[in-house]
Tab-separated table of C-alpha atoms and ligand atoms in Angstrom:
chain	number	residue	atom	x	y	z
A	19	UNK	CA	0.000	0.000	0.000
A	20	UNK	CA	2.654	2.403	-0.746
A	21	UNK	CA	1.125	4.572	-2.949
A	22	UNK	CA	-1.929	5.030	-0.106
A	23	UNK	CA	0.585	5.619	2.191
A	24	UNK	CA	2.172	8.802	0.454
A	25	UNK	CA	-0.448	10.067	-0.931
A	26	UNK	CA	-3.216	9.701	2.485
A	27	UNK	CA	-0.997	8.761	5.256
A	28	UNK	CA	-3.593	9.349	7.666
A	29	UNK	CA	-5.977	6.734	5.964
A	30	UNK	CA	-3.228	4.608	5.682
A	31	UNK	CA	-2.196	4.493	9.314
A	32	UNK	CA	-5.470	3.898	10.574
A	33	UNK	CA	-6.351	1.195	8.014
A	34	UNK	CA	-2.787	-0.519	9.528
A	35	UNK	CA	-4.021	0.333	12.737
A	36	UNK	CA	-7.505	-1.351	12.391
A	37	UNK	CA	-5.416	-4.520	10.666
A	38	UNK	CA	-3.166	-4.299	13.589
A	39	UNK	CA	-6.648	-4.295	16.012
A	40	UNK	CA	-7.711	-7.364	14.134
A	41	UNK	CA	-4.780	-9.562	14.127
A	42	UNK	CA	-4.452	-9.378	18.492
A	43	UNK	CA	-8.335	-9.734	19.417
A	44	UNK	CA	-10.142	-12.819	19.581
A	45	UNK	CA	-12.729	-11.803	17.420
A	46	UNK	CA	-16.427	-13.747	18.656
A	47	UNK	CA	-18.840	-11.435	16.646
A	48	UNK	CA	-21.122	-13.948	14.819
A	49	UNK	CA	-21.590	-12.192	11.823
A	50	UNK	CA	-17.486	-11.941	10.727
A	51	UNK	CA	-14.576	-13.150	9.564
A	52	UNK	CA	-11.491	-13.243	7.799
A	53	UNK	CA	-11.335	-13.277	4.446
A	54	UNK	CA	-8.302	-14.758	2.228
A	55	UNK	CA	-5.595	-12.327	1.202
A	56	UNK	CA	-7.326	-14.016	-2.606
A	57	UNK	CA	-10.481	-12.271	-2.043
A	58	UNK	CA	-9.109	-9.539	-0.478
A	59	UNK	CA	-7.092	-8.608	-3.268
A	60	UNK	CA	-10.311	-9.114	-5.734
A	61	UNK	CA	-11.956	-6.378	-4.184
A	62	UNK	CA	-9.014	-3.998	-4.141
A	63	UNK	CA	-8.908	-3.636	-8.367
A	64	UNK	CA	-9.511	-2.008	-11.578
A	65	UNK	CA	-13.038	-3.922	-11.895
A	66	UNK	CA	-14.167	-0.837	-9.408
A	67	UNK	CA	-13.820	1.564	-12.433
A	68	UNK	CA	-16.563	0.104	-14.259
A	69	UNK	CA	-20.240	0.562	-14.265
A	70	UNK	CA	-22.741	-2.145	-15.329
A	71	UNK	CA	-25.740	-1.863	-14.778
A	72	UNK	CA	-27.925	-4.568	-16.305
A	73	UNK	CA	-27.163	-8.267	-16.809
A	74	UNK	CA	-23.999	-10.321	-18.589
A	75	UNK	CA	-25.295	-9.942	-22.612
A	76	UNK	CA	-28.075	-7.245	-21.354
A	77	UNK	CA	-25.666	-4.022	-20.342
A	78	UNK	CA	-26.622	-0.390	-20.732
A	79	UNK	CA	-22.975	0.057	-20.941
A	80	UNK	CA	-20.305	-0.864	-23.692
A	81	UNK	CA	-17.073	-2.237	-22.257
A	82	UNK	CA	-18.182	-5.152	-20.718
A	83	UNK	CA	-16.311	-7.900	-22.303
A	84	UNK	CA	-14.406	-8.649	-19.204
A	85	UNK	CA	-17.178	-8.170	-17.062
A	86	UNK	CA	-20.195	-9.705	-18.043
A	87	UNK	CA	-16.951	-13.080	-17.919
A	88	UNK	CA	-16.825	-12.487	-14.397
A	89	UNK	CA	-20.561	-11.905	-13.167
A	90	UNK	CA	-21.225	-15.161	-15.130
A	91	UNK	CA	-18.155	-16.941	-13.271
A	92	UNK	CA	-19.640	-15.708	-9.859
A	93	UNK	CA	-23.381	-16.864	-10.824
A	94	UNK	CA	-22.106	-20.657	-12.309
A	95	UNK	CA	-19.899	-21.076	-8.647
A	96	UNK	CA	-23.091	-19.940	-6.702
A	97	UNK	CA	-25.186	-22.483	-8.595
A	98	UNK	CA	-22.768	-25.094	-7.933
A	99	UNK	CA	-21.939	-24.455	-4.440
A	100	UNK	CA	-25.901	-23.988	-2.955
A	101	UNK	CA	-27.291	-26.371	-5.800
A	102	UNK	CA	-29.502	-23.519	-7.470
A	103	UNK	CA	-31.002	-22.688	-10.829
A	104	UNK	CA	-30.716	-19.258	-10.293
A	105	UNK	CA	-28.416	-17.156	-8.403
A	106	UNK	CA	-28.405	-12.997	-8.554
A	107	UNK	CA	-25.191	-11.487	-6.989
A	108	UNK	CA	-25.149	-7.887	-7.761
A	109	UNK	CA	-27.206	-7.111	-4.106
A	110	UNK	CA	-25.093	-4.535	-2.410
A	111	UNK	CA	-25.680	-6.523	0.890
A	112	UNK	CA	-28.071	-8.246	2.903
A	113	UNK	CA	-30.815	-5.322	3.251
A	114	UNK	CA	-30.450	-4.908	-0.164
A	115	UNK	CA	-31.135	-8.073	-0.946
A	116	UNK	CA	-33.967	-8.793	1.201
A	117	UNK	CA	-35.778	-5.793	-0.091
A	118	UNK	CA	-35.100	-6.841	-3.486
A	119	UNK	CA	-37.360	-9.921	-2.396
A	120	UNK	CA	-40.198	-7.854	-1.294
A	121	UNK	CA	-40.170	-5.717	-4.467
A	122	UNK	CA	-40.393	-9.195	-6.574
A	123	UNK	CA	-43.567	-10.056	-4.782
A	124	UNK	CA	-45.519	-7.974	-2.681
A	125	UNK	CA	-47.045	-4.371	-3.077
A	126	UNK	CA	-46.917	-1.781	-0.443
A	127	UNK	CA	-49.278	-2.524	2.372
A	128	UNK	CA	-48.886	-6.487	2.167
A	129	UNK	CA	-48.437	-8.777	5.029
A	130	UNK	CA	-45.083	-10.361	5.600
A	131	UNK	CA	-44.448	-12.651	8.466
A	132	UNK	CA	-40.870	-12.876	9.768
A	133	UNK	CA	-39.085	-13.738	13.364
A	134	UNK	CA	-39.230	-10.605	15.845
A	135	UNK	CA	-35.958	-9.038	15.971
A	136	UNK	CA	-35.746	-9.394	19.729
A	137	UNK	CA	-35.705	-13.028	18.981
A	138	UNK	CA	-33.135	-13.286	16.506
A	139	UNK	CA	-34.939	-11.992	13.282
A	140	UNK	CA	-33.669	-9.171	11.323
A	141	UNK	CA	-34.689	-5.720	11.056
A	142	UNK	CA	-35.441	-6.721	7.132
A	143	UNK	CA	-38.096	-9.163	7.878
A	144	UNK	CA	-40.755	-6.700	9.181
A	145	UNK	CA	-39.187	-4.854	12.360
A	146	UNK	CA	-41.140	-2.090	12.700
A	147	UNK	CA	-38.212	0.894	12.445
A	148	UNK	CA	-37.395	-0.484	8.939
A	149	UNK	CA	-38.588	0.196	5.685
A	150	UNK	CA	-39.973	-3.708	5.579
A	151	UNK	CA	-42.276	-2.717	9.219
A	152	UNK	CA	-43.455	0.588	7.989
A	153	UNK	CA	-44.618	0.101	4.177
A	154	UNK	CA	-46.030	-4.058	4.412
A	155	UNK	CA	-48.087	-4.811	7.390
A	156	UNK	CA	-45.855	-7.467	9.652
A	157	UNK	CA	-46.790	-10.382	11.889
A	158	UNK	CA	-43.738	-11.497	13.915
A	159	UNK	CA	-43.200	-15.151	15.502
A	160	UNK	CA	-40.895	-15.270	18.206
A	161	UNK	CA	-39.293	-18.010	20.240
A	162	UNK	CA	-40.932	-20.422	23.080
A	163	UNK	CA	-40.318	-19.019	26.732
A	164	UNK	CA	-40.010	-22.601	27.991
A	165	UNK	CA	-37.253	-23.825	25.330
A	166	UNK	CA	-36.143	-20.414	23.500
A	167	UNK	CA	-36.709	-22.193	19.714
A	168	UNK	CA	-39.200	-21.781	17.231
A	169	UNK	CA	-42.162	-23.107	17.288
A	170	UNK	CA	-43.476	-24.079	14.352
A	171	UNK	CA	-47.368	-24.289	15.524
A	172	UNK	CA	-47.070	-20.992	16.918
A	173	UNK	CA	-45.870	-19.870	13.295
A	174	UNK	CA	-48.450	-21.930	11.595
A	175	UNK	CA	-51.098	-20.726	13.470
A	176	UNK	CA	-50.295	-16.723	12.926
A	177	UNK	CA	-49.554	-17.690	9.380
A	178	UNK	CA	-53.315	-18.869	8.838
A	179	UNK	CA	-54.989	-15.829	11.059
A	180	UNK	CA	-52.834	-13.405	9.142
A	181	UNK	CA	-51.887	-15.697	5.859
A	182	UNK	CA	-48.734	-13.771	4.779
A	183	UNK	CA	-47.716	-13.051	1.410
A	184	UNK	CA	-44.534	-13.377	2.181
A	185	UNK	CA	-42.614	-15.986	5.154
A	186	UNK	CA	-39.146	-15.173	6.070
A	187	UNK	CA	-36.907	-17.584	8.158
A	188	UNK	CA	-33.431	-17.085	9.281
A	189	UNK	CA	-32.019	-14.398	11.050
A	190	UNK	CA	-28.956	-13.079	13.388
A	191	UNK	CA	-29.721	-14.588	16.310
A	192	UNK	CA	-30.573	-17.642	16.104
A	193	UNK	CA	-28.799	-21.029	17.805
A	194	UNK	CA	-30.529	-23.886	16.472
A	195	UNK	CA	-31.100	-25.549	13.326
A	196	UNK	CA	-33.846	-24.064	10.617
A	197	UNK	CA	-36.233	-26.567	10.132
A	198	UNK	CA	-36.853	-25.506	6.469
A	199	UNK	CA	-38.896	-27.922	5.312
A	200	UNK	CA	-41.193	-27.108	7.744
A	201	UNK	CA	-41.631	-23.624	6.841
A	202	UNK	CA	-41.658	-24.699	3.712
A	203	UNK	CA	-45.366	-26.694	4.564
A	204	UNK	CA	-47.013	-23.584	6.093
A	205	UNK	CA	-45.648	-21.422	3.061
A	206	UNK	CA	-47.067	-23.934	1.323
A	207	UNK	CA	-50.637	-24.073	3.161
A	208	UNK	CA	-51.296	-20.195	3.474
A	209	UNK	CA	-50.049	-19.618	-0.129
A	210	UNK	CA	-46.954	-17.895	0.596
A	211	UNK	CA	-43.577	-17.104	-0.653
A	212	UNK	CA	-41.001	-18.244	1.987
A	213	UNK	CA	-37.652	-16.433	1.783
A	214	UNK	CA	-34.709	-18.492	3.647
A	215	UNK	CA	-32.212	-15.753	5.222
A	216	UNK	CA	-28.844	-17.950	5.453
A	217	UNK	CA	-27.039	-14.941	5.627
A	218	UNK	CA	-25.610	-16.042	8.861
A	219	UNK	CA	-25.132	-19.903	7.931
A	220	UNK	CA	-24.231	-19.901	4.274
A	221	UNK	CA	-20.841	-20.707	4.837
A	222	UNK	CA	-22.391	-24.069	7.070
A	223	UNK	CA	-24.819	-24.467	4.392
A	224	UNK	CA	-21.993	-24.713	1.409
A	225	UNK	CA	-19.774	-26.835	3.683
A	226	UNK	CA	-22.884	-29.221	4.692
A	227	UNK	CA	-22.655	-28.215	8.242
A	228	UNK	CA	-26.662	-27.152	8.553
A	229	UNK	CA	-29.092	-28.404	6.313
A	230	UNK	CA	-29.691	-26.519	2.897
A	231	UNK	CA	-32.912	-24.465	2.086
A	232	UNK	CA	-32.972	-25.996	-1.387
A	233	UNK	CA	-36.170	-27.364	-2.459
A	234	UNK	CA	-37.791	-25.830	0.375
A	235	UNK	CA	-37.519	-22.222	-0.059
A	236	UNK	CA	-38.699	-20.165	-2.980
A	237	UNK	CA	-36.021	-17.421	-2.668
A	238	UNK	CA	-32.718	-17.732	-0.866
A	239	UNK	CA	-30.993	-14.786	0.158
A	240	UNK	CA	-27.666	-14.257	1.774
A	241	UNK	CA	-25.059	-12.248	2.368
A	242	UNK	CA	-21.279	-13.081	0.911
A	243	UNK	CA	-19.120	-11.869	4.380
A	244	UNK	CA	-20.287	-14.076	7.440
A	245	UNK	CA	-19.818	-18.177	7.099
A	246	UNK	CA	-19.257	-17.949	3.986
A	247	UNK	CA	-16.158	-16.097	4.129
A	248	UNK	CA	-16.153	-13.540	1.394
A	249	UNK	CA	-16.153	-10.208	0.594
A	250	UNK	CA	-18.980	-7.190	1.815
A	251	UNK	CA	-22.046	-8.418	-0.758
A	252	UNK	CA	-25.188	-10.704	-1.048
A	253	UNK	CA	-26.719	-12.774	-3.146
A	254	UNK	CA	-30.239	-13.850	-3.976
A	255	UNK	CA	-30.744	-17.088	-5.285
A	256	UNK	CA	-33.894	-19.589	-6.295
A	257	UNK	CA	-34.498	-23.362	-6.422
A	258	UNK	CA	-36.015	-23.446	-10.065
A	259	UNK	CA	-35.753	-21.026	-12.468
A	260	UNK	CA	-39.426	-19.535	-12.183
A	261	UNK	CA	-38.589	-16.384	-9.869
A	262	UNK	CA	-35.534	-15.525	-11.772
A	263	UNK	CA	-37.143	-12.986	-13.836
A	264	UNK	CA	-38.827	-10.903	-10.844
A	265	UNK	CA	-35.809	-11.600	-8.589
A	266	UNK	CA	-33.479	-9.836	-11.443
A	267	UNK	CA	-35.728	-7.030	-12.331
A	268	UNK	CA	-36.293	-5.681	-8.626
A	269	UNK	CA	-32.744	-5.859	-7.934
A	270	UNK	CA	-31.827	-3.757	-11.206
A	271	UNK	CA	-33.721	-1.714	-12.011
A	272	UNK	CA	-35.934	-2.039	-9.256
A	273	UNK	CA	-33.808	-1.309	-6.586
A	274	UNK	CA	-30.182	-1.079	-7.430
A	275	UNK	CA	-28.186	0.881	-9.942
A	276	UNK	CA	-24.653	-1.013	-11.510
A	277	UNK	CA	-23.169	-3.400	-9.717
A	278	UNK	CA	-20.103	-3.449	-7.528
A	279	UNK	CA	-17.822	-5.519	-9.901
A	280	UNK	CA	-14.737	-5.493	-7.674
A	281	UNK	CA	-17.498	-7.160	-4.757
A	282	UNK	CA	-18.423	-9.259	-7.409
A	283	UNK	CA	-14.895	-10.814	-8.659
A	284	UNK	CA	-14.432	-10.864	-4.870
A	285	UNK	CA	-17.530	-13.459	-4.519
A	286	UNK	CA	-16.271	-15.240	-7.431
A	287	UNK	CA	-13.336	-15.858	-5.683
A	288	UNK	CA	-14.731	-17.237	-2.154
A	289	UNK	CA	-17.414	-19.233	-3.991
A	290	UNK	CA	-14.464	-21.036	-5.393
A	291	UNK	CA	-12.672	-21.134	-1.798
A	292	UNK	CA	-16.101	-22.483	-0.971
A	293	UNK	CA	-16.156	-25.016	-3.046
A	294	UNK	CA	-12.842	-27.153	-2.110
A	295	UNK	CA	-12.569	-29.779	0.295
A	296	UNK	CA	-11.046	-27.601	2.872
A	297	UNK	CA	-13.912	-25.808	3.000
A	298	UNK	CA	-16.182	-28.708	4.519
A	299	UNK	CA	-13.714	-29.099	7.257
A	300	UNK	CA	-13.951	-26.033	8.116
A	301	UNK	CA	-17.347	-25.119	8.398
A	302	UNK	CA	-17.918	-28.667	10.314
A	303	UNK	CA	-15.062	-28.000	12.426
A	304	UNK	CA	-16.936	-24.111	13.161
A	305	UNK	CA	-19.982	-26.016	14.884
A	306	UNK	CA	-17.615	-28.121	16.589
A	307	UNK	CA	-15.718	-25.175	18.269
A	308	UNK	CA	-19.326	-23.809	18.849
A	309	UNK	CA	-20.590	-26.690	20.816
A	310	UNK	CA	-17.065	-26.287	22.830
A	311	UNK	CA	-17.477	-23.082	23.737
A	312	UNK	CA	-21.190	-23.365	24.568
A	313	UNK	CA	-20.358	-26.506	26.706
A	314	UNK	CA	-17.543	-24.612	28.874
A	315	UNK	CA	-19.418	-21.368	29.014
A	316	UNK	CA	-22.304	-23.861	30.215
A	317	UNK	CA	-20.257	-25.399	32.839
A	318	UNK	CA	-19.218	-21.881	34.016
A	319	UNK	CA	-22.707	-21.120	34.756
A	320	UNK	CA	-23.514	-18.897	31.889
A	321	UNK	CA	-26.996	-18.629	30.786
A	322	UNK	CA	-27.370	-20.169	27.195
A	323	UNK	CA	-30.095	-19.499	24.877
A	324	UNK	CA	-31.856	-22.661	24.086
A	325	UNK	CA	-29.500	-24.258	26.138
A	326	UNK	CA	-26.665	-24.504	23.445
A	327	UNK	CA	-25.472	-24.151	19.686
A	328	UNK	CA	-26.124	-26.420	16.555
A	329	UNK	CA	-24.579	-24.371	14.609
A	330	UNK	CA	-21.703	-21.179	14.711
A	331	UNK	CA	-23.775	-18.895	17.216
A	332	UNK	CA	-24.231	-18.662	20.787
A	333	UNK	CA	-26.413	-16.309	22.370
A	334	UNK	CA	-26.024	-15.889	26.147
A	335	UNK	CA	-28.214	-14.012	28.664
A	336	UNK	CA	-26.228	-12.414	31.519
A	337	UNK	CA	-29.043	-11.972	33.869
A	338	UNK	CA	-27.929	-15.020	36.447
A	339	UNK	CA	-24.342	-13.263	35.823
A	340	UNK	CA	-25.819	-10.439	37.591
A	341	UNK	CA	-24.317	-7.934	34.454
A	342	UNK	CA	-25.894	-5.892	31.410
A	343	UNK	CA	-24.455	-7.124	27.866
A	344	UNK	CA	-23.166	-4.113	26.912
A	345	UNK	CA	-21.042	-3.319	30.150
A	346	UNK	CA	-20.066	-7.046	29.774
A	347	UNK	CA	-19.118	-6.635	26.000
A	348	UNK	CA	-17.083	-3.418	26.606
A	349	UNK	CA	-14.884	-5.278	29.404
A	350	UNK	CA	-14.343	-7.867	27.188
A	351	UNK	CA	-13.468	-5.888	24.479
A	352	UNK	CA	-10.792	-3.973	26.171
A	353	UNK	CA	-9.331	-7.851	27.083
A	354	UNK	CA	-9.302	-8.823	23.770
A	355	UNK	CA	-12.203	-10.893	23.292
A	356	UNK	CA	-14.737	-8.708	20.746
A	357	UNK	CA	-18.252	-9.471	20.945
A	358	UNK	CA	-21.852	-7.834	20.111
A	359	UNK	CA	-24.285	-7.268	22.961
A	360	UNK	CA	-27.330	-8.742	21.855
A	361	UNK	CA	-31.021	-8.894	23.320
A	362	UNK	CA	-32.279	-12.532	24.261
A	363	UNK	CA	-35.993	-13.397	23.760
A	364	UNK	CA	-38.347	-11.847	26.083
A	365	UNK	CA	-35.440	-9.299	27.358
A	366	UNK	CA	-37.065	-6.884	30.040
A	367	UNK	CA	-34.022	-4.468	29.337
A	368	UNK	CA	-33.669	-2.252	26.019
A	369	UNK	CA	-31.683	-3.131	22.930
A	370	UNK	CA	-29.460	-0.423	23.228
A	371	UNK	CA	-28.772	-1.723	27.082
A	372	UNK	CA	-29.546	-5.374	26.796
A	373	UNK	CA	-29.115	-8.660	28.828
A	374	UNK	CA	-27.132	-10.182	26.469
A	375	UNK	CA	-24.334	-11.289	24.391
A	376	UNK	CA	-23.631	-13.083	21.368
A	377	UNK	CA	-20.587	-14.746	20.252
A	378	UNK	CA	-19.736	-17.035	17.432
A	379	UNK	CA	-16.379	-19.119	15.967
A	380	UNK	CA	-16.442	-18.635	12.067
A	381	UNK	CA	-13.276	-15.867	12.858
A	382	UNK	CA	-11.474	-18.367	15.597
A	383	UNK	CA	-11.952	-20.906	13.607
A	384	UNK	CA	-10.367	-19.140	10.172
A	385	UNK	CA	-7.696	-18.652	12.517
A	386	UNK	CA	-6.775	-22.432	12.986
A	387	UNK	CA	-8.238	-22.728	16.186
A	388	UNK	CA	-9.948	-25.639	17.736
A	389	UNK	CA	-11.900	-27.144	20.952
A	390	UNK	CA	-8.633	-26.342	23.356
A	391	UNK	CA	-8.560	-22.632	22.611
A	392	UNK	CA	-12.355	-22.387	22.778
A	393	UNK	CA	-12.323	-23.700	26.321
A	394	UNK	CA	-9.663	-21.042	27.088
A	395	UNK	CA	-11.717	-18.730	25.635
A	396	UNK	CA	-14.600	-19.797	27.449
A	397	UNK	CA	-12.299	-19.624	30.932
A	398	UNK	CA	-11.177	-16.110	29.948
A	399	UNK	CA	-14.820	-14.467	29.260
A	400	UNK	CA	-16.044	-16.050	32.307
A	401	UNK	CA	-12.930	-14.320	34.502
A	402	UNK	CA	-13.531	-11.323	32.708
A	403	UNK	CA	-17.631	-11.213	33.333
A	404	UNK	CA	-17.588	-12.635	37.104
A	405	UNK	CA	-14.835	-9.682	37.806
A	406	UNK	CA	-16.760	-7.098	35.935
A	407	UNK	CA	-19.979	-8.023	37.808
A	408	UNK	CA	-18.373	-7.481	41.130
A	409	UNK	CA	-16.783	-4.002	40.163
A	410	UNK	CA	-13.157	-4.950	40.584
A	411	UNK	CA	-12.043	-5.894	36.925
A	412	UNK	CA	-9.053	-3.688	36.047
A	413	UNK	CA	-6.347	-6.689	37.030
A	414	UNK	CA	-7.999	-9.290	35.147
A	415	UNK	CA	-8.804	-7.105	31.778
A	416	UNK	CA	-5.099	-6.258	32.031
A	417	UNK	CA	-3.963	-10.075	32.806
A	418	UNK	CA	-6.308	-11.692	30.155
A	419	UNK	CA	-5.361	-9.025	27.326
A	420	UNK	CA	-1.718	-10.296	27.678
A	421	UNK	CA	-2.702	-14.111	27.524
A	422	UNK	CA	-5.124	-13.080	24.375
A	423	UNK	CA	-2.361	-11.584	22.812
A	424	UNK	CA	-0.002	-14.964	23.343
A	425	UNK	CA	-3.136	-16.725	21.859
A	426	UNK	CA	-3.351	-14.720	18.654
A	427	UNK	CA	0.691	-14.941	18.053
A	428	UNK	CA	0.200	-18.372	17.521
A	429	UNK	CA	-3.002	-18.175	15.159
A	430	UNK	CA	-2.151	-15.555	12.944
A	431	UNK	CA	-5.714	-14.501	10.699
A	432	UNK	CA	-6.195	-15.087	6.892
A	433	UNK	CA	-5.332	-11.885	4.898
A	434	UNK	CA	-3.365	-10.154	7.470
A	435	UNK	CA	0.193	-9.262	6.888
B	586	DSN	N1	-25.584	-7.084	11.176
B	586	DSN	C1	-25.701	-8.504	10.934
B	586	DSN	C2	-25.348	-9.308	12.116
B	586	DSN	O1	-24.466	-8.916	12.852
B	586	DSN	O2	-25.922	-10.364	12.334
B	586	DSN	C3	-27.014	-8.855	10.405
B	586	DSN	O3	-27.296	-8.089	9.306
């Protein structure tokens, strides 16, 4: 990065800074990861000269000889890697790509029914300060007190009193499996289109780590940077071919203008990272790490949503802790362990000041890590939390930054220097 460096040092320090920040934390937010120095260097090129808006062949712009060869690359690895007929991936990210799914089948005013974001939804799927809560009507389902998963009556029976145009499953909170198939049967009974969100799982999904949405779900929608391990994007894609036209046409025009070809190239290149053998291990090994860390933080006497993982996410309520999340998530962060506070289901505080936390190992586990360092991990957070809850945390932030730091020596992250 030389040239960045003379000509906007300032930019350039704090970019080294920030790669600096990322290479010594334990980074346990769900929703990231590292991505290969290959895709990484995708999105830093040439392609983000270019403007294209249309389709490969279909262009409203000449020049695209090189382009419409990539788009088509990144489309053919999608379809191989989920199994689709169909795959769009010019959605700038996930919002963008959700909305794209309302504009292919509702009008304003219709009802879509999607998980509560208190429960692990998204604010796309109907929460009532987005765009998707104030222009469709929304029903939300939520999460059983007794158990804290879905259940699938309760969204059957608020499917038929309100029968939805429009289903969403999936979300950013949620522990356990997606039973897709049987949202698939209510869709299917109230005449609705369900939309699968694997945003946070597509990496599990392509790896076989979490069953796959195909054949259940009309629309699949993701984005590129969780699991999956590529760059900032999304994707939309489809089972059979027969909601590729409306899918297209409300992402451009409907929505979008050209496409972010560098983000694009960038895709290309993690669907094909996706798509080796290593990849499997990986995401199988993510849920194992998981399961690790929910099973020490368990036997530490944290609280666990739904009482563990299945998959890369663990959602823990701090209430028996005696701590908030985000007082919780700031001590940890300043030890080296970076994490999102979070609200759990039926959380009596407010989302800005929640009970919770959530963590996740699709980062650690990038990193080379396994079950050992997730127990350490799990030891560390629970120092950290018990010492924060009893006011007196200074000497074990200070003492558990240093042993972080001796952790992250030995792992060092994809795509850092
Ligand atoms: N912001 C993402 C997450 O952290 O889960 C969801 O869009």
């Amino acid at each position: 990065m030389s040239s960045l460096a003379s000509v906007d040092p300032q930019i350039a320090e704090l970019i080294k800074a920030e790669e600096r920040r990322q290479s010594d934390t334990v980074k346990l937010i769900a929703s990231e990861n590292y991505v290969s120095k290959a895709v990484l260097e995708a999105t830093g090129t040439v392609l983000t000269n270019k403007y294209s808006e249309g389709y490969a062949g279909k262009r409203y712009y000449e020049g695209q000889q090189v382009i419409d060869q990539i788009e088509s690359l990144a489309i053919e690895r999608a379809k191989a890697v989920f199994g689709v007929n169909h795959a769009n991936v010019q959605p700038y990210s996930g919002s963008p790509a959700n909305l794209a799914v309302y504009m292919a089948f509702l009008q304003p005013g219709d009802t879509v029914m999607g998980m509560g974001l208190p429960f692990g939804g998204h604010l796309t799927h109907g929460w009532s300060v987005s765009a998707t809560g104030k222009w469709f009507n929304p029903v939300r389902y939520g999460v059983r007190k007794d158990t804290g998963r879905i259940d699938l009556d309760e969204v059957r029976q608020l499917a038929l009193e309100h029968r939805p145009k429009l289903i969403f499953c999936g979300g950013t909170a949620i522990p356990r499996t997606i039973d897709f198939e049987g949202f698939a049967s209510i869709a299917r009974e109230v005449g609705a289109v369900l939309a699968a969100d694997i945003a946070h799982i597509a990496g599990l999904v392509a790896g076989g780590a979490h069953p796959s949405p195909v054949g259940h779900a009309d629309v699949i929608s993701t984005t590129t940077h969780k699991t999956l391990r590529g760059p900032r994007g999304a994707m939309l894609m489809a089972t059979s071919d027969e909601h590729a036209t409306a899918l297209n046409k409300a992402v451009f025009p409907g929505l979008q203008g050209g496409p972010h070809n560098h983000t694009t190239a960038a895709i290309a290149v993690a669907l094909h990272e996706a798509a080796q053998p290593a990849f499997r291990d990986y995401a199988h090994q993510v849920v194992r790490n998981a399961k690790a860390l929910a099973d020490e933080l368990s036997s530490r006497g944290f609280d666990l949503v739904s009482g563990g993982t299945d998959n890369h996410l663990i959602l823990l309520d701090l209430t028996p802790k005696g701590i908030g999340g985000k007082p919780a998530a700031q001590a940890l962060d300043r030890a080296g362990l970076e994490t999102n506070y979070n609200t759990v289901p039926f959380d009596t505080r407010k989302p800005f000041d929640p009970s919770g936390i959530r963590i996740g190992t699709p980062s650690v586990t990038s990193r080379g890590m396994g079950e050992t360092e997730m127990r350490q991990i799990g030891a560390w957070m629970d120092e950290v939390v018990t010492a924060v809850a009893k006011g007196d945390a200074e000497d074990v932030i200070r003492r558990v930054h240093h042993e972080v730091s001796e952790l992250t020596s030995q792992f060092p992250a994809p795509g850092l220097s």
